JSON list of C-alpha atoms and ligand atoms in Angstrom, two decimals:
[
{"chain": "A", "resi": 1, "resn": "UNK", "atom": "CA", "xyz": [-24.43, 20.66, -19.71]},
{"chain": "A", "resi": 2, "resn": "UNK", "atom": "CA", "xyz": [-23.45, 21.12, -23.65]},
{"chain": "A", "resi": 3, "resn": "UNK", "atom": "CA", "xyz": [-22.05, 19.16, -25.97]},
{"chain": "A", "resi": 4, "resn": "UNK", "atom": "CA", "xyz": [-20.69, 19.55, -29.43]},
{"chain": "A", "resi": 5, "resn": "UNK", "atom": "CA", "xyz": [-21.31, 17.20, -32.18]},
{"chain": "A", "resi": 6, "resn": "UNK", "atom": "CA", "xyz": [-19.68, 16.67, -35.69]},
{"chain": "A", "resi": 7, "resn": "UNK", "atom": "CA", "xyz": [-20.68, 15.09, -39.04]},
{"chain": "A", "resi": 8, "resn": "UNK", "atom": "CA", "xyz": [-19.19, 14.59, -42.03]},
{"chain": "A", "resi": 9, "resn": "UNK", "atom": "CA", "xyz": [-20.20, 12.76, -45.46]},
{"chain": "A", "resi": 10, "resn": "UNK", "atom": "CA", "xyz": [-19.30, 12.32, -48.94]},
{"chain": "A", "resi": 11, "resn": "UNK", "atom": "CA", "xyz": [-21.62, 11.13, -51.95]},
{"chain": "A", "resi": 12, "resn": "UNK", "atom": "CA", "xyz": [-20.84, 9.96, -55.45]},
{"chain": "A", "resi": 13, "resn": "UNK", "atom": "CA", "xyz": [-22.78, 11.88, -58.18]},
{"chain": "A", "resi": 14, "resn": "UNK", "atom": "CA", "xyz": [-24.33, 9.89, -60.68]},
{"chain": "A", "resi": 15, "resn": "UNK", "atom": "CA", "xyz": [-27.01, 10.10, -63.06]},
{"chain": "A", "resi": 16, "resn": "UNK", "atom": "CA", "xyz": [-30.62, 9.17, -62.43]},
{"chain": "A", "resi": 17, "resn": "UNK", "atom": "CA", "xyz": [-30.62, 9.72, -59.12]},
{"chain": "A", "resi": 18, "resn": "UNK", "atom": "CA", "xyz": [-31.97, 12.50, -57.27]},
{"chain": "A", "resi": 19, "resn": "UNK", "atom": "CA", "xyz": [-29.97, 15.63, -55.70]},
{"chain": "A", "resi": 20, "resn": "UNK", "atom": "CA", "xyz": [-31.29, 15.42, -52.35]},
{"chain": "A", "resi": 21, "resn": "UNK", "atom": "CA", "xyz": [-30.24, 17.90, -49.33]},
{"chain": "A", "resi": 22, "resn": "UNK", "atom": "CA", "xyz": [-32.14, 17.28, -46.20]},
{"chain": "A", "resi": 23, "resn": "UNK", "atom": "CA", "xyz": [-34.96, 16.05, -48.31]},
{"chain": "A", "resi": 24, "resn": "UNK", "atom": "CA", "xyz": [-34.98, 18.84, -50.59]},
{"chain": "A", "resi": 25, "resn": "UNK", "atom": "CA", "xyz": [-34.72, 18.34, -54.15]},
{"chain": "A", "resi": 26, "resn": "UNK", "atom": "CA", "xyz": [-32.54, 19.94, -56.53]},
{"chain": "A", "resi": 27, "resn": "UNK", "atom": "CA", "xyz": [-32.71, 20.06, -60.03]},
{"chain": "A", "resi": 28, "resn": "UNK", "atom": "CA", "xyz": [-29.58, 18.33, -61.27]},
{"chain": "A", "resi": 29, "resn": "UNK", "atom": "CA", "xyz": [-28.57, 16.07, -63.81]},
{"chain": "A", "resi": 30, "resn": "UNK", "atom": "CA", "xyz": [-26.87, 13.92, -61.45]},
{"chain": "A", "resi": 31, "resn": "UNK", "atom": "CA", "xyz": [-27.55, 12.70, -57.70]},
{"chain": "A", "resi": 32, "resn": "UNK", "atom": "CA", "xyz": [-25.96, 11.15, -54.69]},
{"chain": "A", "resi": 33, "resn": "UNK", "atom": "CA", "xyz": [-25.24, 7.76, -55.24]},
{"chain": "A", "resi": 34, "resn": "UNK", "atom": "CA", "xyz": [-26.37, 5.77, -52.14]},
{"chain": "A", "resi": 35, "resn": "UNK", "atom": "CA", "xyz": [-27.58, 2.61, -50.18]},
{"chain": "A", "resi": 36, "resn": "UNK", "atom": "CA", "xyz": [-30.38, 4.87, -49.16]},
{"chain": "A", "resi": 37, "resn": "UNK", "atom": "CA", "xyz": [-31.73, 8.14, -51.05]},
{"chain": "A", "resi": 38, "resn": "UNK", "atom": "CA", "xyz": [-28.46, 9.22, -50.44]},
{"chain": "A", "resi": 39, "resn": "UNK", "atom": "CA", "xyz": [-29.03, 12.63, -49.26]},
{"chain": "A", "resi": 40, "resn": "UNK", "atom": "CA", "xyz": [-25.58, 13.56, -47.90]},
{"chain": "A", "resi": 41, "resn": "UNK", "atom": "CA", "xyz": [-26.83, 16.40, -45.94]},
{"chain": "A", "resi": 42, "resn": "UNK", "atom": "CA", "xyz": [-28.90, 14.64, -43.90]},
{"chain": "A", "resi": 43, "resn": "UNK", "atom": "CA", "xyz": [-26.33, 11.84, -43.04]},
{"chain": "A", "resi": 44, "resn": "UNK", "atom": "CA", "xyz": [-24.01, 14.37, -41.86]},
{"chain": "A", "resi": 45, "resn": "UNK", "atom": "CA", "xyz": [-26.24, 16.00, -39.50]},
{"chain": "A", "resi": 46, "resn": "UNK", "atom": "CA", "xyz": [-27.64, 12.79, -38.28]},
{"chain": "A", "resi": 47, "resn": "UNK", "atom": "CA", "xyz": [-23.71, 11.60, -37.50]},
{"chain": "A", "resi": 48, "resn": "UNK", "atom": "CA", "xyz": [-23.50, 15.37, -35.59]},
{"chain": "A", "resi": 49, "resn": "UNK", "atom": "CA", "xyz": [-26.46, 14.70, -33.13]},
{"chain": "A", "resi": 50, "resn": "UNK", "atom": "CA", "xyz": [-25.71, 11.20, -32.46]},
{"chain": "A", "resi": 51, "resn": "UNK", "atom": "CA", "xyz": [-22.16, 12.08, -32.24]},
{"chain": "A", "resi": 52, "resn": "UNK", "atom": "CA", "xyz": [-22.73, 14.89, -29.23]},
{"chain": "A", "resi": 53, "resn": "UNK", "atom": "CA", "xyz": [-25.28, 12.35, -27.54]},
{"chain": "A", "resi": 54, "resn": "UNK", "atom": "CA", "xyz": [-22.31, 9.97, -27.79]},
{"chain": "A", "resi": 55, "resn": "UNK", "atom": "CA", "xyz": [-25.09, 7.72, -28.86]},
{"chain": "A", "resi": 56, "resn": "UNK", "atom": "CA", "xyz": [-23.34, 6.03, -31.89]},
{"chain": "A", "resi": 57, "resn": "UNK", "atom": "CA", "xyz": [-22.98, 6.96, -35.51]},
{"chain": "A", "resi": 58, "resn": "UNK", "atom": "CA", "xyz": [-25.50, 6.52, -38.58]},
{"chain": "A", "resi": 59, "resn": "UNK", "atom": "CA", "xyz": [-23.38, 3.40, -39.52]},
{"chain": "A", "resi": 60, "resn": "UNK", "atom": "CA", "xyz": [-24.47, 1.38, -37.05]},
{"chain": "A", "resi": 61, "resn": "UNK", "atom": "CA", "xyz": [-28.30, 2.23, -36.40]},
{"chain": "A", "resi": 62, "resn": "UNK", "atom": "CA", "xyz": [-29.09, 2.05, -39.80]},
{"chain": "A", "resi": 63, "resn": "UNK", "atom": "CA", "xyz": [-26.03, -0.20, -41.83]},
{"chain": "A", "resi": 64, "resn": "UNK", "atom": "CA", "xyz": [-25.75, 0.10, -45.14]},
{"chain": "A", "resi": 65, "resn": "UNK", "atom": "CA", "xyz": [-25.64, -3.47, -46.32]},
{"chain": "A", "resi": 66, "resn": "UNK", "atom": "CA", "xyz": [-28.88, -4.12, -44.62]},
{"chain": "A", "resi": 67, "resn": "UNK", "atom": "CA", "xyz": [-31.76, -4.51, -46.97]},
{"chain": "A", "resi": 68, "resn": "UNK", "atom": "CA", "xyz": [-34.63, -2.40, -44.84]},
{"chain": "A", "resi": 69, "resn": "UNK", "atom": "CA", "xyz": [-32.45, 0.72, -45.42]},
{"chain": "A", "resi": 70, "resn": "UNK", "atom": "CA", "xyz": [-32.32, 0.28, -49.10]},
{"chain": "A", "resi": 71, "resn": "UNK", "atom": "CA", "xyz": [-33.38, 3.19, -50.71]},
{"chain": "A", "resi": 72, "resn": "UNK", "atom": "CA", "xyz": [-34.73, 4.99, -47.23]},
{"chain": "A", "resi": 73, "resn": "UNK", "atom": "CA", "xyz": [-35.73, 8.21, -46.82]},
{"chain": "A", "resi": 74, "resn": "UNK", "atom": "CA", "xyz": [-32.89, 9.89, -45.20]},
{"chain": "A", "resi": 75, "resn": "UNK", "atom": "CA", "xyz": [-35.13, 12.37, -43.26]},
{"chain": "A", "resi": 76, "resn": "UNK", "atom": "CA", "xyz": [-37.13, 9.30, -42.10]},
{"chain": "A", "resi": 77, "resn": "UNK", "atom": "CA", "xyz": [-33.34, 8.22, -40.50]},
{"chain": "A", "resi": 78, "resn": "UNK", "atom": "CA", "xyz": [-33.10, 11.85, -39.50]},
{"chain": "A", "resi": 79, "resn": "UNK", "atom": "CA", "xyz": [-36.38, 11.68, -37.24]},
{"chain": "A", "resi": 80, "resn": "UNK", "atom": "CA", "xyz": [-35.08, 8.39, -35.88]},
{"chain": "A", "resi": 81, "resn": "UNK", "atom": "CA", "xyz": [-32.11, 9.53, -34.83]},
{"chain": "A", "resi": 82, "resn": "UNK", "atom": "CA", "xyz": [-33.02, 12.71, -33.45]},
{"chain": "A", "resi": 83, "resn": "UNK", "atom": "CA", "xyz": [-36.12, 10.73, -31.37]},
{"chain": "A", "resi": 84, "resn": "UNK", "atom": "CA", "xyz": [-33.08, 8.89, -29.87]},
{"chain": "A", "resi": 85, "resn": "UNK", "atom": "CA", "xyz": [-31.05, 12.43, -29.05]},
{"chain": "A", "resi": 86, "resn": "UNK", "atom": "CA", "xyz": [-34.30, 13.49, -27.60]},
{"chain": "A", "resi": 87, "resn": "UNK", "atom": "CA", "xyz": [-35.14, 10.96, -25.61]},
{"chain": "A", "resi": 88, "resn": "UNK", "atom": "CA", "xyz": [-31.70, 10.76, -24.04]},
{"chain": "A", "resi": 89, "resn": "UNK", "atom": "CA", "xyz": [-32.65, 14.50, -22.89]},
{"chain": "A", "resi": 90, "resn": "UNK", "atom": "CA", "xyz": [-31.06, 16.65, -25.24]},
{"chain": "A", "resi": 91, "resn": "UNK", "atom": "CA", "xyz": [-32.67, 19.71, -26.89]},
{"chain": "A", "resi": 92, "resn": "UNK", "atom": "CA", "xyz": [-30.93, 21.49, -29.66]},
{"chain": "A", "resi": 93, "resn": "UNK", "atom": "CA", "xyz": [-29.02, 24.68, -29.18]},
{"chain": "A", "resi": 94, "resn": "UNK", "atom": "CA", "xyz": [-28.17, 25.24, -33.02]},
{"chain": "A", "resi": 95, "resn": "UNK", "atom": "CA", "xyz": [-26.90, 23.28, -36.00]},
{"chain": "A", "resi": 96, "resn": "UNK", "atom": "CA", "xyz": [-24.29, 24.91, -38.62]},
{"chain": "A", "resi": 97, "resn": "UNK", "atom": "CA", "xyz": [-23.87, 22.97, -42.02]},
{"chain": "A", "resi": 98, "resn": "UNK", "atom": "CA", "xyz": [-21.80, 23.35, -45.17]},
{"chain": "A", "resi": 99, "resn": "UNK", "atom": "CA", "xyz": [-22.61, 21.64, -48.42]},
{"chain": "A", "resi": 100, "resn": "UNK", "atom": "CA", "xyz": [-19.53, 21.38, -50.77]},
{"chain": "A", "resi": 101, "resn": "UNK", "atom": "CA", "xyz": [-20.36, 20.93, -54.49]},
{"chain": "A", "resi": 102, "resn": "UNK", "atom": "CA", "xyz": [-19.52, 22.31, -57.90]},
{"chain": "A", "resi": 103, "resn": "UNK", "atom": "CA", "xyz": [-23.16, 22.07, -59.12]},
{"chain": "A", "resi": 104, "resn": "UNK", "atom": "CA", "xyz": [-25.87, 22.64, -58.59]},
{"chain": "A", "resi": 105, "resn": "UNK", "atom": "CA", "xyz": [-26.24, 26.51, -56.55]},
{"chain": "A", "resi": 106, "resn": "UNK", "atom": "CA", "xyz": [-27.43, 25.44, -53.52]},
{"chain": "A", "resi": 107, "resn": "UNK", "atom": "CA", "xyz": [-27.89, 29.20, -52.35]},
{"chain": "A", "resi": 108, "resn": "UNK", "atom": "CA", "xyz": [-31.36, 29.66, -53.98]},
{"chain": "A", "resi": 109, "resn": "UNK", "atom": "CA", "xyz": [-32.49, 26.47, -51.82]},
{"chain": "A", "resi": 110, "resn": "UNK", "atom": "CA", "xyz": [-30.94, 27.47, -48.86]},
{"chain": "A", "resi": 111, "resn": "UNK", "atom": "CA", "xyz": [-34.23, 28.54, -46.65]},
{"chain": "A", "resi": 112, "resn": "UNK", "atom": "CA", "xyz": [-35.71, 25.41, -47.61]},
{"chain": "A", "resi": 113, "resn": "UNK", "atom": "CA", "xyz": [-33.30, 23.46, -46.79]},
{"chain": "A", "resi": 114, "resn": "UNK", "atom": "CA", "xyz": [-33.16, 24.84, -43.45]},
{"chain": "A", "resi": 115, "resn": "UNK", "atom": "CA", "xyz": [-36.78, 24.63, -42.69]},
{"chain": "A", "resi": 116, "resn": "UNK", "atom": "CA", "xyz": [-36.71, 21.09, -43.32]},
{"chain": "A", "resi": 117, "resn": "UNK", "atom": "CA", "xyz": [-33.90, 20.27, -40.85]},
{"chain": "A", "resi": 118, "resn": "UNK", "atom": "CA", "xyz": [-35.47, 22.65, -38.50]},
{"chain": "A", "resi": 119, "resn": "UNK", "atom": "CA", "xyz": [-38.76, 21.31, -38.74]},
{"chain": "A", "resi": 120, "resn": "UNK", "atom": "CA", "xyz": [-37.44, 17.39, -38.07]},
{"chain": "A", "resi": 121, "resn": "UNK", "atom": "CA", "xyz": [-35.19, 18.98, -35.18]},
{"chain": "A", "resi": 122, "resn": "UNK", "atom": "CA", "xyz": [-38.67, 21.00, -33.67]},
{"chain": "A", "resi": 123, "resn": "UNK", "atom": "CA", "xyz": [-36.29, 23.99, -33.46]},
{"chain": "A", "resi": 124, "resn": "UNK", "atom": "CA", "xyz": [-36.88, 27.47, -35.06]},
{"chain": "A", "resi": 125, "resn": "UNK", "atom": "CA", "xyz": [-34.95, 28.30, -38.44]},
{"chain": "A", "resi": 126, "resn": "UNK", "atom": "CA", "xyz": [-32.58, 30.73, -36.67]},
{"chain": "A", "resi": 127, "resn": "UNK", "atom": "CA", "xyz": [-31.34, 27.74, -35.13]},
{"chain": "A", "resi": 128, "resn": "UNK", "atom": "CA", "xyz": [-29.80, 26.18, -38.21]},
{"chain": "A", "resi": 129, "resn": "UNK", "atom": "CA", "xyz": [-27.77, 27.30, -41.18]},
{"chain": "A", "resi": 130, "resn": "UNK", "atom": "CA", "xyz": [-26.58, 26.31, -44.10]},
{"chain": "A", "resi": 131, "resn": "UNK", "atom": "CA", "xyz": [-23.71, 27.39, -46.04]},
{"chain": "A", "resi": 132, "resn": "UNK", "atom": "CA", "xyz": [-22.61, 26.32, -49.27]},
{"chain": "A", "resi": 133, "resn": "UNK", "atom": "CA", "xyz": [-18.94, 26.01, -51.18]},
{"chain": "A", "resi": 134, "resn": "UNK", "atom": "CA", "xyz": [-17.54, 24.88, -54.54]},
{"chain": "A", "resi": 135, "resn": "UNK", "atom": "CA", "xyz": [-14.71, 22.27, -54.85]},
{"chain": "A", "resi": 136, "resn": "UNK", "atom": "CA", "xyz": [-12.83, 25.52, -56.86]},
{"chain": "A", "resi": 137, "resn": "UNK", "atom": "CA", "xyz": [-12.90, 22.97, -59.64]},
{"chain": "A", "resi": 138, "resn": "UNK", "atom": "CA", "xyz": [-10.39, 20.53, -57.80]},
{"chain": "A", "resi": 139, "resn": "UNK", "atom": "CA", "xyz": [-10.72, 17.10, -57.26]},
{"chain": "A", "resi": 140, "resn": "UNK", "atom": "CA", "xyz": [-13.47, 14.74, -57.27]},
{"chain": "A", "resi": 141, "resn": "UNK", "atom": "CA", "xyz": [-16.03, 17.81, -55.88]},
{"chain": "A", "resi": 142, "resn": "UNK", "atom": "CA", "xyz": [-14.67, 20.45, -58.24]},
{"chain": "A", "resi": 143, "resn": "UNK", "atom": "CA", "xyz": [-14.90, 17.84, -60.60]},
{"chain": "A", "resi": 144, "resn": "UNK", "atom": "CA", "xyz": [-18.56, 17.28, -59.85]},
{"chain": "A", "resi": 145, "resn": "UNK", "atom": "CA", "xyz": [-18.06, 13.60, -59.03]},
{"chain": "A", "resi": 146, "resn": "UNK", "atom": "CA", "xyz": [-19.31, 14.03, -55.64]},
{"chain": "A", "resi": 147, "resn": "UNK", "atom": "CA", "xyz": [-20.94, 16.07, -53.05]},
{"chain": "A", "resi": 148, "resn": "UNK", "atom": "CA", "xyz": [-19.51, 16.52, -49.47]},
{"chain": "A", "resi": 149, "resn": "UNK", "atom": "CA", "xyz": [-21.24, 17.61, -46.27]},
{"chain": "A", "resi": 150, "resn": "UNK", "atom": "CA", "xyz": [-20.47, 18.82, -42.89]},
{"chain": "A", "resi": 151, "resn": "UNK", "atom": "CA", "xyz": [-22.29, 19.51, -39.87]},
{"chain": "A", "resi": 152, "resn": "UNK", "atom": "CA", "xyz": [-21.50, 20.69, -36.59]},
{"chain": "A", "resi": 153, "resn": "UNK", "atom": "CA", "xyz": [-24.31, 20.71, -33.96]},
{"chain": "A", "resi": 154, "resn": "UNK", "atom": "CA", "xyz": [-24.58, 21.88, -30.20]},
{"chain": "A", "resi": 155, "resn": "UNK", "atom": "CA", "xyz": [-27.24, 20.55, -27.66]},
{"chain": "A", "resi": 156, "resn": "UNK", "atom": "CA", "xyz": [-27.58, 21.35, -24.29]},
{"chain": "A", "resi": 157, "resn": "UNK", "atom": "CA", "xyz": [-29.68, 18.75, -21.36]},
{"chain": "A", "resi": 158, "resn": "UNK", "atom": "CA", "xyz": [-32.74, 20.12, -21.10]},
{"chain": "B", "resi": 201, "resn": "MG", "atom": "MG1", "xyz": [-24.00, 8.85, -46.52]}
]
């Protein structure tokens, strides 16, 4: 059996936080604005997995009024959720993400950023990509107020 999962998630930008994208740092100016680090890319993907598993979303493992996830490590959430995916006996097939922003270029980072999802997912890099898009200058993204993330994941039962 397969089964298709999608995430989706939107960060304010703000100064004096860090740009994070599936724990990768960027250098920026401004950051995601966030309960925890914040790293939109990572939320998205963990709302994919969990969403295929039909195990839940990332709102209500880890909510975001609760004081334990303040400031957490996203990837830390990440591992967490995908132990949960795995344990349920799901293996992933591949994961396909797109990071919308006006700055910074997230091209240069790209192969990092996929080696860290990959590595957290214990799936090869040619399972995962990530694409990236500007906001075209429109609205709050082209704007640079915020940074937007989607992910769309497959996993088969082992
Ligand atoms: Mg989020």
């Amino acid at each position: 059996m397969m089964r298709i999962g999608l995430g989706r998630d939107l960060h304010r930008l703000v100064e004096g936080r860090p740009f994070l994208l599936a724990g990768v740092r960027l250098p920026s100016p401004r950051g995601e604005e966030g309960h925890s680090d914040g790293d939109v890319l990572a939320h998205a993907v963990i709302d994919a997995l969990l969403g295929a598993a039909a195990l839940g979303d990332i709102g209500e493992f880890f909510p975001p009024g609760d004081p334990v996830w303040k400031d957490a490590d996203s990837m830390e959430l990440l591992r967490q959720s995908w132990a949960k995916v795995r344990a349920s006996g799901w293996r992933l097939v591949n994961l396909d993400c797109c990071v919308i922003c006006e700055v910074p270029k997230v091209l240069p980072w790209r192969e990092k950023i996929r080696s860290s999802l990959a590595a957290v997912l214990e799936a090869d890099t040619e399972a995962v990509f990530v694409k990236a898009k500007t906001g075209e200058g429109l609205g709050p993204i082209g704007e640079g107020l915020a940074v937007e993330a989607e992910a769309v994941c497959l996993l088969r039962m082992q």
